Short mmCIF file of C-alpha atoms in Angstrom, two decimals:
data_model
loop_
_atom_site.label_atom_id
_atom_site.label_comp_id
_atom_site.label_asym_id
_atom_site.label_seq_id
_atom_site.Cartn_x
_atom_site.Cartn_y
_atom_site.Cartn_z
CA UNK A 63 101.07 103.58 153.63
CA UNK A 64 103.78 106.26 152.90
CA UNK A 65 106.54 103.48 153.33
CA UNK A 66 104.67 100.91 150.77
CA UNK A 67 104.61 103.95 148.38
CA UNK A 68 108.28 104.63 148.70
CA UNK A 69 109.13 100.86 148.50
CA UNK A 70 106.85 100.51 145.48
CA UNK A 71 108.66 103.47 143.65
CA UNK A 72 112.14 102.33 144.59
CA UNK A 73 111.41 98.77 143.46
CA UNK A 74 110.47 99.91 140.12
CA UNK A 75 113.35 102.34 139.86
CA UNK A 76 115.71 99.30 140.45
CA UNK A 77 113.72 96.97 137.92
CA UNK A 78 114.27 99.95 135.36
CA UNK A 79 118.09 99.97 136.19
CA UNK A 80 118.28 96.41 135.62
CA UNK A 81 116.81 96.86 132.15
CA UNK A 82 118.99 99.59 131.22
CA UNK A 83 122.06 97.36 132.36
CA UNK A 84 121.08 94.41 130.35
CA UNK A 85 119.81 96.24 127.26
CA UNK A 86 122.22 99.28 126.59
CA UNK A 87 121.01 101.24 123.58
CA UNK A 88 117.70 99.49 123.59
CA UNK A 89 114.23 101.07 122.70
CA UNK A 90 115.66 102.02 119.21
CA UNK A 91 118.59 103.68 120.83
CA UNK A 92 116.65 105.92 123.45
CA UNK A 93 118.28 104.04 126.44
CA UNK A 94 121.84 105.45 126.76
CA UNK A 95 124.68 103.01 127.48
CA UNK A 96 125.50 102.70 131.09
CA UNK A 97 129.27 102.23 131.93
CA UNK A 98 129.74 99.95 134.71
CA UNK A 99 133.40 100.43 134.81
CA UNK A 100 135.32 97.90 137.01
CA UNK A 101 132.02 95.97 137.21
CA UNK A 102 131.77 95.58 133.31
CA UNK A 103 132.75 92.02 133.34
CA UNK A 104 129.80 90.97 135.79
CA UNK A 105 127.23 93.22 134.11
CA UNK A 106 124.80 90.25 133.87
CA UNK A 107 125.17 89.73 137.68
CA UNK A 108 124.62 93.60 138.51
CA UNK A 109 121.58 93.57 136.58
CA UNK A 110 120.22 90.39 138.17
CA UNK A 111 120.94 91.78 141.60
CA UNK A 112 119.18 94.94 140.75
CA UNK A 113 116.30 93.25 139.32
CA UNK A 114 115.71 90.88 142.19
CA UNK A 115 116.06 93.54 144.80
CA UNK A 116 113.61 95.89 142.94
CA UNK A 117 111.16 92.78 142.71
CA UNK A 118 111.44 92.15 146.30
CA UNK A 119 110.81 95.78 147.22
CA UNK A 120 107.63 95.71 145.01
CA UNK A 121 106.33 92.43 146.53
CA UNK A 122 106.94 93.80 150.04
CA UNK A 123 105.07 97.03 149.25
CA UNK A 124 102.20 95.30 147.66
CA UNK A 125 101.72 92.63 150.58
CA UNK A 126 99.72 93.67 153.37
CA UNK A 127 101.67 94.84 156.42
CA UNK A 128 101.45 93.24 159.81
CA UNK A 129 98.20 93.54 161.89
CA UNK A 130 98.03 93.86 165.48
CA UNK A 131 96.93 90.69 167.07
CA UNK A 132 93.67 91.04 169.11
CA UNK A 133 94.48 91.74 172.68
CA UNK A 134 92.73 89.16 175.26
CA UNK A 135 90.03 90.43 177.70
CA UNK A 136 91.12 91.96 180.77
CA UNK A 137 93.78 94.34 179.79
CA UNK A 138 94.49 96.67 182.66
CA UNK A 139 92.71 99.69 181.36
CA UNK A 140 91.40 102.04 184.23
CA UNK A 141 88.08 102.82 182.74
CA UNK A 142 86.99 99.26 181.68
CA UNK A 143 83.49 99.59 180.06
CA UNK A 144 82.77 95.91 179.89
CA UNK A 145 81.73 94.63 183.40
CA UNK A 146 78.60 93.44 184.96
CA UNK A 147 75.45 95.44 184.99
CA UNK A 148 75.32 96.54 188.45
CA UNK A 149 72.78 99.49 187.47
CA UNK A 150 70.18 96.97 186.07
CA UNK A 151 70.43 94.81 189.49
CA UNK A 152 69.98 97.75 191.63
CA UNK A 153 67.06 98.82 189.56
CA UNK A 154 65.43 95.43 190.02
CA UNK A 155 66.00 95.33 193.55
CA UNK A 156 64.49 98.72 194.03
CA UNK A 157 61.14 97.53 192.56
CA UNK A 158 58.20 97.72 195.12
CA UNK A 159 56.52 94.51 196.28
CA UNK A 160 53.08 94.08 194.65
CA UNK A 161 50.52 95.22 197.20
CA UNK A 162 48.13 92.53 198.86
CA UNK A 163 44.56 92.98 197.69
CA UNK A 164 43.02 92.75 201.17
CA UNK A 165 45.70 94.34 203.56
CA UNK A 166 45.36 93.64 207.11
CA UNK A 167 43.20 90.54 206.82
CA UNK A 168 43.95 86.95 207.29
CA UNK A 169 43.75 84.62 204.31
CA UNK A 170 40.33 83.22 205.56
CA UNK A 171 38.93 86.77 206.02
CA UNK A 172 40.19 87.72 202.66
CA UNK A 173 38.57 84.59 201.22
CA UNK A 174 35.33 85.69 202.70
CA UNK A 175 35.49 89.30 201.74
CA UNK A 176 36.16 88.43 198.01
CA UNK A 177 33.27 88.76 195.73
CA UNK A 178 31.28 85.51 195.41
CA UNK A 179 30.55 84.25 191.85
CA UNK A 180 26.95 83.74 190.87
CA UNK A 181 26.05 80.01 191.12
CA UNK A 182 25.04 78.39 187.83
CA UNK A 183 21.19 78.11 187.82
CA UNK A 184 21.63 75.05 185.90
CA UNK A 185 24.35 72.73 187.43
CA UNK A 186 25.66 70.03 185.26
CA UNK A 187 25.13 66.93 187.38
CA UNK A 188 26.48 63.37 186.18
CA UNK A 189 23.81 60.83 185.53
CA UNK A 190 25.22 58.56 187.90
CA UNK A 191 25.84 61.01 190.86
CA UNK A 192 23.70 60.42 193.99
CA UNK A 193 23.35 63.16 196.22
CA UNK A 194 24.83 62.59 199.51
CA UNK A 195 22.57 62.84 202.57
CA UNK A 196 25.00 65.29 204.61
CA UNK A 197 25.06 67.83 201.87
CA UNK A 198 21.80 69.40 202.68
CA UNK A 199 22.93 69.89 206.27
CA UNK A 200 26.11 71.43 205.25
CA UNK A 201 24.28 74.07 203.06
CA UNK A 202 21.79 74.73 205.81
CA UNK A 203 24.64 75.16 208.26
CA UNK A 204 26.35 77.72 206.05
CA UNK A 205 23.15 79.64 205.58
CA UNK A 206 22.70 80.00 209.38
CA UNK A 207 26.36 81.22 209.71
CA UNK A 208 25.95 83.68 206.97
CA UNK A 209 22.57 85.27 208.58
CA UNK A 210 24.26 85.27 211.87
CA UNK A 211 27.43 87.22 210.83
CA UNK A 212 25.32 89.85 208.93
CA UNK A 213 24.86 93.24 210.76
CA UNK A 214 21.35 93.47 212.50
CA UNK A 215 21.23 97.17 212.30
CA UNK A 216 21.60 97.48 208.47
CA UNK A 217 19.22 94.53 206.95
CA UNK A 218 19.89 93.97 203.37
CA UNK A 219 16.77 94.53 201.35
CA UNK A 220 17.67 91.98 198.63
CA UNK A 221 17.85 88.32 199.70
CA UNK A 222 21.47 86.97 200.07
CA UNK A 223 22.80 84.91 197.39
CA UNK A 224 23.30 81.24 198.12
CA UNK A 225 27.02 80.30 198.39
CA UNK A 226 28.62 77.60 196.52
CA UNK A 227 28.96 74.36 198.02
CA UNK A 228 32.81 74.42 198.46
CA UNK A 229 32.98 77.94 199.91
CA UNK A 230 29.81 77.08 202.13
CA UNK A 231 31.75 74.05 203.47
CA UNK A 232 34.71 75.96 204.27
CA UNK A 233 32.55 78.73 206.06
CA UNK A 234 30.73 75.98 208.09
CA UNK A 235 33.94 74.34 209.15
CA UNK A 236 35.53 77.29 210.57
CA UNK A 237 34.14 78.60 213.85
CA UNK A 238 32.63 81.90 213.33
CA UNK A 239 34.49 85.35 214.80
CA UNK A 240 32.82 87.48 216.92
CA UNK A 241 30.75 90.23 215.34
CA UNK A 242 32.85 93.00 216.38
CA UNK A 243 35.94 91.35 214.94
CA UNK A 244 34.54 91.37 211.59
CA UNK A 245 32.51 94.60 211.58
CA UNK A 246 32.36 96.71 208.77
CA UNK A 247 33.87 99.79 210.27
CA UNK A 248 36.90 97.97 211.85
CA UNK A 249 37.71 96.36 208.41
CA UNK A 250 37.64 99.73 206.68
CA UNK A 251 40.05 101.25 209.33
CA UNK A 252 42.46 98.34 209.23
CA UNK A 253 46.01 99.94 208.73
CA UNK A 254 47.41 99.27 205.28
CA UNK A 255 51.02 97.61 204.85
CA UNK A 256 53.57 100.55 203.99
CA UNK A 257 54.59 100.15 200.32
CA UNK A 258 58.60 100.50 200.07
CA UNK A 259 59.53 103.39 197.99
CA UNK A 260 62.07 103.00 195.40
CA UNK A 261 65.66 103.38 196.26
CA UNK A 262 67.00 106.81 195.41
CA UNK A 263 69.90 106.78 192.67
CA UNK A 264 73.46 106.87 194.31
CA UNK A 265 74.89 110.36 195.04
CA UNK A 266 77.25 111.51 192.33
CA UNK A 267 79.27 114.01 194.41
CA UNK A 268 82.37 111.94 194.93
CA UNK A 269 84.94 110.80 192.37
CA UNK A 270 84.52 107.18 192.43
CA UNK A 271 80.75 107.46 192.06
CA UNK A 272 81.25 109.70 189.10
CA UNK A 273 83.66 107.36 187.45
CA UNK A 274 81.11 104.46 188.13
CA UNK A 275 78.38 106.50 186.34
CA UNK A 276 80.76 107.12 183.33
CA UNK A 277 81.55 103.30 182.98
CA UNK A 278 77.85 102.73 183.04
CA UNK A 279 76.91 105.11 180.33
CA UNK A 280 79.84 104.22 178.21
CA UNK A 281 79.12 100.41 178.21
CA UNK A 282 75.48 101.29 177.21
CA UNK A 283 77.12 103.44 174.56
CA UNK A 284 75.14 106.48 175.74
CA UNK A 285 77.69 108.92 174.49
CA UNK A 286 75.92 112.05 175.46
CA UNK A 287 75.41 111.04 179.30
CA UNK A 288 78.83 109.76 179.09
CA UNK A 289 80.41 112.97 178.14
CA UNK A 290 78.55 114.72 180.97
CA UNK A 291 79.80 112.13 183.30
CA UNK A 292 83.34 112.62 182.13
CA UNK A 293 83.01 116.29 182.69
CA UNK A 294 82.01 115.47 186.27
CA UNK A 295 84.86 113.18 186.69
CA UNK A 296 87.32 115.93 185.68
CA UNK A 297 85.74 118.39 187.89
CA UNK A 298 85.95 116.38 190.90
CA UNK A 299 89.45 115.05 190.42
CA UNK A 300 91.64 116.89 192.92
CA UNK A 301 94.86 114.77 193.77
CA UNK A 302 97.46 113.70 191.30
CA UNK A 303 96.06 110.17 191.25
CA UNK A 304 92.63 111.24 190.55
CA UNK A 305 93.76 113.63 187.77
CA UNK A 306 95.55 110.66 186.15
CA UNK A 307 92.47 108.39 186.36
CA UNK A 308 90.33 111.42 184.87
CA UNK A 309 92.88 111.71 182.07
CA UNK A 310 92.93 108.11 181.62
CA UNK A 311 89.14 107.90 181.32
CA UNK A 312 89.14 110.86 178.73
CA UNK A 313 91.51 108.91 176.48
CA UNK A 314 89.46 105.73 176.89
CA UNK A 315 86.44 107.70 176.04
CA UNK A 316 88.07 109.19 172.79
CA UNK A 317 89.54 105.86 171.96
CA UNK A 318 86.09 104.12 171.93
CA UNK A 319 84.84 106.93 169.55
CA UNK A 320 87.94 106.44 167.18
CA UNK A 321 89.38 109.93 167.86
CA UNK A 322 93.04 108.83 167.94
CA UNK A 323 94.43 112.12 168.27
CA UNK A 324 92.37 113.15 171.42
CA UNK A 325 93.18 109.58 172.82
CA UNK A 326 97.06 110.09 172.38
CA UNK A 327 96.84 113.41 174.15
CA UNK A 328 94.81 112.18 177.00
CA UNK A 329 97.13 109.25 177.59
CA UNK A 330 100.19 111.54 177.46
CA UNK A 331 98.61 113.73 180.17
CA UNK A 332 97.62 110.64 182.20
CA UNK A 333 101.42 109.56 182.20
CA UNK A 334 102.49 112.94 183.27
CA UNK A 335 100.18 112.95 186.26
CA UNK A 336 101.11 109.47 187.12
CA UNK A 337 104.89 110.31 187.35
CA UNK A 338 104.06 113.14 189.47
CA UNK A 339 101.88 110.84 191.70
CA UNK A 340 105.16 108.51 191.69
CA UNK A 341 102.99 105.48 191.88
CA UNK A 342 104.48 102.59 189.84
CA UNK A 343 101.16 100.76 189.19
CA UNK A 344 99.60 103.95 187.80
CA UNK A 345 102.82 104.56 185.58
CA UNK A 346 102.70 101.15 184.21
CA UNK A 347 99.08 101.44 183.41
CA UNK A 348 99.70 104.67 181.47
CA UNK A 349 102.70 103.31 179.81
CA UNK A 350 100.83 100.55 178.42
CA UNK A 351 98.38 102.79 176.78
CA UNK A 352 100.58 105.12 175.51
CA UNK A 353 102.62 102.22 173.94
CA UNK A 354 99.17 100.93 172.31
CA UNK A 355 98.52 104.18 170.55
CA UNK A 356 102.00 104.12 169.25
CA UNK A 357 101.74 100.45 167.95
CA UNK A 358 98.36 101.19 166.35
CA UNK A 359 99.98 103.85 164.41
CA UNK A 360 102.99 101.75 163.45
CA UNK A 361 105.46 103.58 165.53
CA UNK A 362 106.98 100.46 166.59
CA UNK A 363 110.21 101.89 168.10
CA UNK A 364 108.18 104.25 170.57
CA UNK A 365 105.93 101.36 171.44
CA UNK A 366 108.60 99.14 172.19
CA UNK A 367 110.10 101.82 174.52
CA UNK A 368 106.98 102.38 176.34
CA UNK A 369 106.16 98.55 176.77
CA UNK A 370 109.84 97.82 178.14
CA UNK A 371 109.54 100.63 180.62
CA UNK A 372 106.16 99.32 181.75
CA UNK A 373 107.48 95.67 181.87
CA UNK A 374 110.38 96.75 184.04
CA UNK A 375 107.70 98.26 186.45
CA UNK A 376 105.43 95.18 186.26
CA UNK A 377 108.51 92.99 187.31
CA UNK A 378 109.23 95.32 190.23
CA UNK A 379 105.64 95.20 191.41
CA UNK A 380 105.36 91.34 191.26
CA UNK A 381 108.46 90.91 193.20
CA UNK A 382 107.63 93.48 195.95
CA UNK A 383 103.82 92.96 195.95
CA UNK A 384 103.14 89.67 194.74
CA UNK A 385 99.54 88.23 194.17
CA UNK A 386 97.78 87.08 191.25
CA UNK A 387 96.84 90.21 190.05
CA UNK A 388 100.28 91.50 189.70
CA UNK A 389 101.33 88.30 188.20
CA UNK A 390 98.59 88.49 185.62
CA UNK A 391 99.43 92.19 184.70
CA UNK A 392 103.05 91.19 184.23
CA UNK A 393 102.00 88.38 181.79
CA UNK A 394 99.95 90.98 179.74
CA UNK A 395 102.99 93.38 179.64
CA UNK A 396 105.33 90.46 178.35
CA UNK A 397 102.74 89.73 175.69
CA UNK A 398 102.49 93.34 174.52
CA UNK A 399 106.15 93.70 174.34
CA UNK A 400 106.37 90.39 172.50
CA UNK A 401 103.92 91.60 169.75
CA UNK A 402 105.76 94.84 169.19
CA UNK A 403 109.33 92.98 168.87
CA UNK A 404 107.70 90.32 166.38
CA UNK A 405 106.60 93.17 164.25
CA UNK A 406 109.89 94.82 164.12
CA UNK A 407 111.45 91.39 163.13
CA UNK A 408 112.67 90.28 166.27
CA UNK A 409 110.85 86.70 166.37
CA UNK A 410 113.28 84.96 168.65
CA UNK A 411 113.07 87.55 171.27
CA UNK A 412 109.38 87.68 171.11
CA UNK A 413 109.27 84.02 171.44
CA UNK A 414 111.24 84.19 174.66
CA UNK A 415 108.55 86.66 175.95
CA UNK A 416 105.74 84.65 175.12
CA UNK A 417 107.50 81.55 176.73
CA UNK A 418 107.77 83.55 180.09
CA UNK A 419 104.17 84.65 179.84
CA UNK A 420 103.06 81.07 179.21
CA UNK A 421 104.70 79.95 182.42
CA UNK A 422 103.27 82.69 184.37
CA UNK A 423 99.87 81.97 182.97
CA UNK A 424 100.26 78.32 183.72
CA UNK A 425 101.06 78.82 187.19
CA UNK A 426 97.97 81.15 187.69
CA UNK A 427 95.79 78.39 185.86
CA UNK A 428 96.78 75.69 188.32
CA UNK A 429 95.77 77.96 191.30
CA UNK A 430 92.37 79.08 189.78
CA UNK A 431 91.50 77.37 186.57
CA UNK A 432 88.20 79.00 186.31
CA UNK A 433 89.58 82.55 186.19
CA UNK A 434 92.79 81.92 184.59
CA UNK A 435 92.33 78.95 182.36
CA UNK A 436 91.46 81.15 179.23
CA UNK A 437 94.46 83.20 179.63
CA UNK A 438 96.57 80.10 179.48
CA UNK A 439 94.73 78.81 176.25
CA UNK A 440 95.19 82.08 174.56
CA UNK A 441 98.98 82.46 175.28
CA UNK A 442 99.78 79.03 174.42
CA UNK A 443 98.10 79.28 170.96
CA UNK A 444 99.96 82.53 170.38
CA UNK A 445 103.34 80.91 171.40
CA UNK A 446 102.74 77.88 168.98
CA UNK A 447 101.76 80.21 166.17
CA UNK A 448 105.01 82.05 166.56
CA UNK A 449 107.17 78.97 166.63
CA UNK A 450 105.48 77.82 163.39
CA UNK A 451 106.30 81.12 161.84
CA UNK A 452 109.89 81.01 162.85
CA UNK A 453 110.20 77.37 161.66
CA UNK A 454 108.53 78.13 158.36
#
């Protein structure tokens, strides 16, 4: 913003100078005559050059400045708050099973123990339906079985209700169990199936579990519990690597809430711990975050320096370690540096970086199209847009 204001004032000043050179003694003699000395013979050319330069500065100040292109998903941020909802899956897996209505009984015994609905006193019978000759025999046999299975010591004062025909047919077709097998005391004493207790939440007494809890709360935008989890992560960090990750998490937390100054301070601290740990992977991650904050504040020189150092480390890791993850991280570092160089006006160098990133993305997509195909499409689209801007 300050650069735009200065450019606007400078452009207006050059425009006024052009007017003074073209119209000496103008505004009823209020404008003094400006002596150009050796350039008096080309007064018109000097005034035209000053006017055009002033107009260019005014237009450049009024036109909106370059904006950062949206970064693709999967950037190597240590505390990535966008991942699968493992907590919800664990919660659903811990739900107890629905208890059975009659534990310890077979399906047939449960059917017999179920309350029998009252029969319809006026059953609807179709006009053309003829009762079969075997149906009375089935009903009589069911009544005999019911009387035999009832306990003799405790007669029921009320007459037993008649069973519906379908249930009576099932009871008649099944051989009666011994009286002691279905006696009332044994049914009452049948052991119930144990109900599984809900799984206890994971212990948060170690560093990795505390970071997982932090990411879960941050993903749900529960900033209060996330702040408590972040304090737990910082308290559990002991080694240089853990201190670096804790500082990086603090930077991601502040950046998600829009607190830029706190994020910059946390990322600088993470870079210091990463250098103490002497881990190229951690140093490259920290440098990318430091470069991102400088880029967002339009400190392009600082952003380019951080991106170039991170890119050199990514090249070294990809050469020594290899693998798809290191190659993809190299592609991301190339595009970060390409964006910063394009905004500095180095479009040709930015195009070379994008072409190199596209070659890596194409190689990865050929090996795993489902995982890296989207990256190739995004990188190719950016490269084509940059080529169009260069040719325009």
